[in-house]
CSV table of C-alpha atoms in Angstrom, one decimal:
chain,number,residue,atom,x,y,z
A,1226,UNK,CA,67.4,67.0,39.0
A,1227,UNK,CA,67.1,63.7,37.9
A,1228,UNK,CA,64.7,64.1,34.8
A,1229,UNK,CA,63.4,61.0,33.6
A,1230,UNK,CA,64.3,57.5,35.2
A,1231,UNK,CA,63.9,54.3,34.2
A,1232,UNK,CA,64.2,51.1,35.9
A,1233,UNK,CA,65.6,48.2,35.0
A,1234,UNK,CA,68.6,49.4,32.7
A,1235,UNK,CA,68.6,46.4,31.3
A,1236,UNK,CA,66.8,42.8,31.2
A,1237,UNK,CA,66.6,39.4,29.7
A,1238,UNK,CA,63.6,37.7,29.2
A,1239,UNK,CA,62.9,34.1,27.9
A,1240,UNK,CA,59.7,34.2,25.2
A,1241,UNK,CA,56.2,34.0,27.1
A,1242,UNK,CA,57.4,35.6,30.6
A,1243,UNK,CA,56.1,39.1,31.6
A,1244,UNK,CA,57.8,41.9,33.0
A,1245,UNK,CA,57.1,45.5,33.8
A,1246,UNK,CA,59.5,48.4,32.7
A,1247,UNK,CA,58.8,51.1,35.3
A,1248,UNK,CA,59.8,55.4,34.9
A,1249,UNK,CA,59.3,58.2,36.2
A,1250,UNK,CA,59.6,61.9,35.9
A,1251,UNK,CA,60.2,64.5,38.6
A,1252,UNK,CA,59.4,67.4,36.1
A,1253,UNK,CA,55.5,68.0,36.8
A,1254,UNK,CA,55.2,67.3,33.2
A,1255,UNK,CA,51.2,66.3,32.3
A,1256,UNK,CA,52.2,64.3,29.5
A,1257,UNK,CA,54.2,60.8,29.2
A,1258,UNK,CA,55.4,58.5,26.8
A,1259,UNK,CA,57.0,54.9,26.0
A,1260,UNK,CA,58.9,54.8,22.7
A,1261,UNK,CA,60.7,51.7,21.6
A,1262,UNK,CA,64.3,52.0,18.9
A,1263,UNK,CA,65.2,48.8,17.2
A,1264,UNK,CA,68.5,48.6,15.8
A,1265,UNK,CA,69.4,50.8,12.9
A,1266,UNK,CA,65.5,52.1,13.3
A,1267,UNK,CA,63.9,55.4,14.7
A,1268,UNK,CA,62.1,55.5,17.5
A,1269,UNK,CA,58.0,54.2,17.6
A,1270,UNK,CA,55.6,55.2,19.8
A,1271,UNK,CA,54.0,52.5,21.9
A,1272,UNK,CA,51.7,54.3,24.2
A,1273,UNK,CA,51.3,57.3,25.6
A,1274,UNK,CA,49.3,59.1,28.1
A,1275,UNK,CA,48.6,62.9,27.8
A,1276,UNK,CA,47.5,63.5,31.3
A,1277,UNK,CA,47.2,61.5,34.4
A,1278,UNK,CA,43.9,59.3,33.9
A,1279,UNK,CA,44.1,58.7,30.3
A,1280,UNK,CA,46.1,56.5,28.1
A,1281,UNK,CA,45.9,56.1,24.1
A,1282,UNK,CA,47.9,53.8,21.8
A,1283,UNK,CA,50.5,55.0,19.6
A,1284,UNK,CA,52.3,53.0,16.1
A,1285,UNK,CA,53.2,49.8,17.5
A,1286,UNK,CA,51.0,49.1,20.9
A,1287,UNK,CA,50.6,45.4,20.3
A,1288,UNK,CA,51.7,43.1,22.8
A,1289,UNK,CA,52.0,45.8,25.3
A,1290,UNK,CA,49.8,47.2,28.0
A,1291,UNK,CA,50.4,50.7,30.5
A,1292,UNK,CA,49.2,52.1,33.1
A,1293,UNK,CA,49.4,55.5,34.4
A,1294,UNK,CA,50.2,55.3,38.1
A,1295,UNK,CA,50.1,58.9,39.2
A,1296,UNK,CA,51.4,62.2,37.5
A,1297,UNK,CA,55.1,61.1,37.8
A,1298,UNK,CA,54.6,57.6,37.1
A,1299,UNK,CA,54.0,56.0,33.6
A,1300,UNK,CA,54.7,52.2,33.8
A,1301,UNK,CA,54.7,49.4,30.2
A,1302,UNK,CA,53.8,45.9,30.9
A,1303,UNK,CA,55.0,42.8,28.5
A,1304,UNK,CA,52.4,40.2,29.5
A,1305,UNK,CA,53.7,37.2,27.3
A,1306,UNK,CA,56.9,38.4,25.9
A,1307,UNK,CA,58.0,37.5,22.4
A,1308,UNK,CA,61.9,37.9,20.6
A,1309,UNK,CA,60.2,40.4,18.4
A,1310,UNK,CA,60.0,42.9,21.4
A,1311,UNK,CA,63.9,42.7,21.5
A,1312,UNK,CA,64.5,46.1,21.9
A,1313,UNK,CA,65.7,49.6,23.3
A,1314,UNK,CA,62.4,50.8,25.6
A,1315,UNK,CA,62.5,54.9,26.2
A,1316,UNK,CA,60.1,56.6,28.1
A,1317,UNK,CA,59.6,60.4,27.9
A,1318,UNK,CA,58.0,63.1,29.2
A,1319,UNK,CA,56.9,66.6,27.7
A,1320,UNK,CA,54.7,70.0,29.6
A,1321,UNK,CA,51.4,70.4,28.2
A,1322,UNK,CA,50.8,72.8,25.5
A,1323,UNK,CA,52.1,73.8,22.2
A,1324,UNK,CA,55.4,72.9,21.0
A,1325,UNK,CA,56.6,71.2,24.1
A,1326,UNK,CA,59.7,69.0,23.4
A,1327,UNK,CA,60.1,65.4,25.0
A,1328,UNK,CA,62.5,64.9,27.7
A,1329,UNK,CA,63.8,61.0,28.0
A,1330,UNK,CA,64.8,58.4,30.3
A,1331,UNK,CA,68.5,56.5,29.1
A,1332,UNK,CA,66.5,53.4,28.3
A,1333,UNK,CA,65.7,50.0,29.1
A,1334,UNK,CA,67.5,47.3,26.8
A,1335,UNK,CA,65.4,44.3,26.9
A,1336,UNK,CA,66.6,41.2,24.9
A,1337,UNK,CA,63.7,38.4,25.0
A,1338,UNK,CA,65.2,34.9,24.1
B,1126,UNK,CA,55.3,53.7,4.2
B,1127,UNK,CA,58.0,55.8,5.6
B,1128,UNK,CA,56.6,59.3,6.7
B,1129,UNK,CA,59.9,60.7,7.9
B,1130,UNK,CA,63.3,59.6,6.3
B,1131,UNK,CA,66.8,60.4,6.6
B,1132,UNK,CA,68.3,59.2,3.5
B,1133,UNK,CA,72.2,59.8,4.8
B,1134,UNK,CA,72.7,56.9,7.5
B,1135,UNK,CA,75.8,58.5,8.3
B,1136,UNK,CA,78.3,62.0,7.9
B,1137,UNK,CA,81.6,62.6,8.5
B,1138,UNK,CA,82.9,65.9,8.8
B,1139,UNK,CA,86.0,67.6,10.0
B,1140,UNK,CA,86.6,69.9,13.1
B,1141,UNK,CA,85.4,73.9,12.1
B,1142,UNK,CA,83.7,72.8,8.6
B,1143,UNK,CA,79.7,72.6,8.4
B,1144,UNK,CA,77.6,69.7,8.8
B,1145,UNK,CA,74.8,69.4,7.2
B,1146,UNK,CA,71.8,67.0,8.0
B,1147,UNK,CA,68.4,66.5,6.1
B,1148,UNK,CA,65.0,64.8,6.3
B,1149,UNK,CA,62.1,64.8,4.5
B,1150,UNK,CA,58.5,64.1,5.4
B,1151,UNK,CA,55.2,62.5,3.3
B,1152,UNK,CA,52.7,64.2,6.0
B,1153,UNK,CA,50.7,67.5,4.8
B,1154,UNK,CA,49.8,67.3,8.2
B,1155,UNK,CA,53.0,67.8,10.2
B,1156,UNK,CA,53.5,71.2,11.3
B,1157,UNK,CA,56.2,71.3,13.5
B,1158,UNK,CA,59.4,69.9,13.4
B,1159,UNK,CA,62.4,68.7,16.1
B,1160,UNK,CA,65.7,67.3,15.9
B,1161,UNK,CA,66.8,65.5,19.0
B,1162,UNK,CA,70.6,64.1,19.7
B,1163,UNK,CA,71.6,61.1,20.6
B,1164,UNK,CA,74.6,60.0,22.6
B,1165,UNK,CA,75.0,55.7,23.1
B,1166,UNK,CA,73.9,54.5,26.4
B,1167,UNK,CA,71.9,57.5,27.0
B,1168,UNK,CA,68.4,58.7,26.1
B,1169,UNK,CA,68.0,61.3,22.8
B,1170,UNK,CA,68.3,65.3,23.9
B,1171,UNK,CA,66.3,68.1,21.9
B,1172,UNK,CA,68.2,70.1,20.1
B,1173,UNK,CA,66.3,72.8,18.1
B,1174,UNK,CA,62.7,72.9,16.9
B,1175,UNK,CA,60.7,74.7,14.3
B,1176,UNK,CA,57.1,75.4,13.7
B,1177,UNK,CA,55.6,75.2,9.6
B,1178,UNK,CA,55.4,79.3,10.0
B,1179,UNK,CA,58.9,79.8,9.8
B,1180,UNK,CA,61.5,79.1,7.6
B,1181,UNK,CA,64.8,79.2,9.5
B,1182,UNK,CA,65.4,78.7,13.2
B,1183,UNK,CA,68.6,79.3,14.6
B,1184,UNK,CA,70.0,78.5,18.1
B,1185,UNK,CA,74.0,79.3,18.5
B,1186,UNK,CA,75.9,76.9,16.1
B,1187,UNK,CA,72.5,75.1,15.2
B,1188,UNK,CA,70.3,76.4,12.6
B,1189,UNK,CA,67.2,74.4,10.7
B,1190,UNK,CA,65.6,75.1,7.9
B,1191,UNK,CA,62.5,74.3,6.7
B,1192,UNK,CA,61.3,74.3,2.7
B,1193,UNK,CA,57.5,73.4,3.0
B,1194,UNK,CA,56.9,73.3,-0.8
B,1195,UNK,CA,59.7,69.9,-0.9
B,1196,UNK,CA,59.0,68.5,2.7
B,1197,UNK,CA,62.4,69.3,3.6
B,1198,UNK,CA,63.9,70.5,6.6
B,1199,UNK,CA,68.0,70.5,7.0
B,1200,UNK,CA,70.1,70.8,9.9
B,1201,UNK,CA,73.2,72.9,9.7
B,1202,UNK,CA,76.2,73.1,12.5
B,1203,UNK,CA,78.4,75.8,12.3
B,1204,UNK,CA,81.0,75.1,13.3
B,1205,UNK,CA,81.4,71.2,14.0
B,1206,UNK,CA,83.3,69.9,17.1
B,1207,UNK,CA,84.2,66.3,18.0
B,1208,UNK,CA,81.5,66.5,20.4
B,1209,UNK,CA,78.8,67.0,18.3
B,1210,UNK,CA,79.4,63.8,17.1
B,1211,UNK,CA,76.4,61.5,17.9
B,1212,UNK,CA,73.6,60.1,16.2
B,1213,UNK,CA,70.6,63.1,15.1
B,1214,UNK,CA,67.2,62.1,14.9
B,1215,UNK,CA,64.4,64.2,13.1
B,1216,UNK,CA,60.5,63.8,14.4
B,1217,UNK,CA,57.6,65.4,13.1
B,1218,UNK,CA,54.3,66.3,14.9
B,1219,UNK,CA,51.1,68.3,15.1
B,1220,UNK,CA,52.2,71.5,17.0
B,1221,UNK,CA,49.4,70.5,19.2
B,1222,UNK,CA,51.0,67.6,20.6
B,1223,UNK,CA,55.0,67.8,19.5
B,1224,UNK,CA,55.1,64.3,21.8
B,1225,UNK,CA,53.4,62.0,19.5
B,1226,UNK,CA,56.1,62.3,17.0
B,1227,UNK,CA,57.1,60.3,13.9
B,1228,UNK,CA,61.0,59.9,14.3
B,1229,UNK,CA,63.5,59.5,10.9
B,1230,UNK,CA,65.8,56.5,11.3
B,1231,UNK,CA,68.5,58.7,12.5
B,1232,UNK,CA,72.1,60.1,11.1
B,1233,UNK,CA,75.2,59.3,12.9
B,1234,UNK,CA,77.6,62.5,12.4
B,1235,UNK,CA,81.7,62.1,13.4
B,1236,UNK,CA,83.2,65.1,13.6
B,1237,UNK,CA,87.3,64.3,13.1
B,1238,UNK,CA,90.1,66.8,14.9
């Protein structure tokens, strides 16, 4: 099983250009997430969508925007992207219901110049 | 304001002793608990969870602990291998929705032969 996959692995940007970091999950899990780890840092919630149809901000939402394709399918768009979104992008995935633990993608490093 | 720290950026342990890692939390509200593992390159893993009605939860060598009077929970492995070592992130949550989590900034644990 593949789990949780995200494409690109990594990318370079230059400051106002746009890109969309694209994953998906072949768990039927209902709910999906996009985290972001800077260096030395924890990871932040961005967005997150708790079933297909819906999508809510997390901490740091900002500059980002997401759509929810389809149950497997959880994409993040950087419209205008800034060296301040220099960072490790995850995206996760977790079953409904209580307790449910999130399952993630090996990341996207995206390095905006 | 941080809500979830992990004080120790980094632990160094040798082959068969214990490790031991901690966090603490601000939120009241938190009421369940995960630590997640984290190889480079490669997205975090969940370890071992606990919900704010237990005290101790124990899975194999991994056992966590959970003092609710000091918003304190401690990871213990018993007993440490080389491949444990990686870097351990705690989270926090609302048992309703353990995916929207509030991560610590992470512990990086070597285990030496």
């Amino acid at each position: 099983n593949a789990g949780v996959t995200q494409t690109p692995k990594f990318q370079v940007l230059k400051t106002g250009q746009s890109m969309t970091l694209q994953c998906a999950q072949d768990m039927n899990h209902n709910s999906m997430y996009w985290y972001r780890q800077d260096p030395g840092m924890g990871l932040r919630l961005i967005y997150y969508s708790a079933s297909e149809g819906t999508t809510d901000k997390g901490e740091v939402p900002n500059g980002y925007n997401v759509s929810r394709l389809n149950k497997r399918e959880f994409s993040l768009r950087l419209e205008s992207a800034a060296p301040s979104q220099t960072s490790v992008y995850f995206c996760a995935s977790s079953a409904q219901g209580l307790s449910s633990p999130l399952h993630f993608g090996n990341g996207t490093r995206l390095t905006v110049t | 304001d941080q809500q979830v720290k992990q004080n120790s950026p980094s632990l160094s342990v040798q082959e068969g002793r214990i490790s031991i890692l901690n966090c603490d939390y601000t939120n009241s509200m938190f009421d369940y608990f995960l630590w997640y593992k984290k190889y480079p390159a490669e997205g975090p893993t969940f370890l071992i969870s606990i919900s704010s009605i237990k005290d101790k939860n124990e899975d194999g060598r991994f056992t966590v602990f959970l003092n609710k009077s000091a918003k304190h929970l401690s990871l213990h492995i018993v007993p440490s291998q080389p491949g444990d070592s990686a870097v351990y992130f705690c989270a926090a949550s609302a048992r309703t929705n353990a995916g929207k989590s509030t991560f610590g900034d992470g512990t990086t644990l070597t285990v030496k032969p």
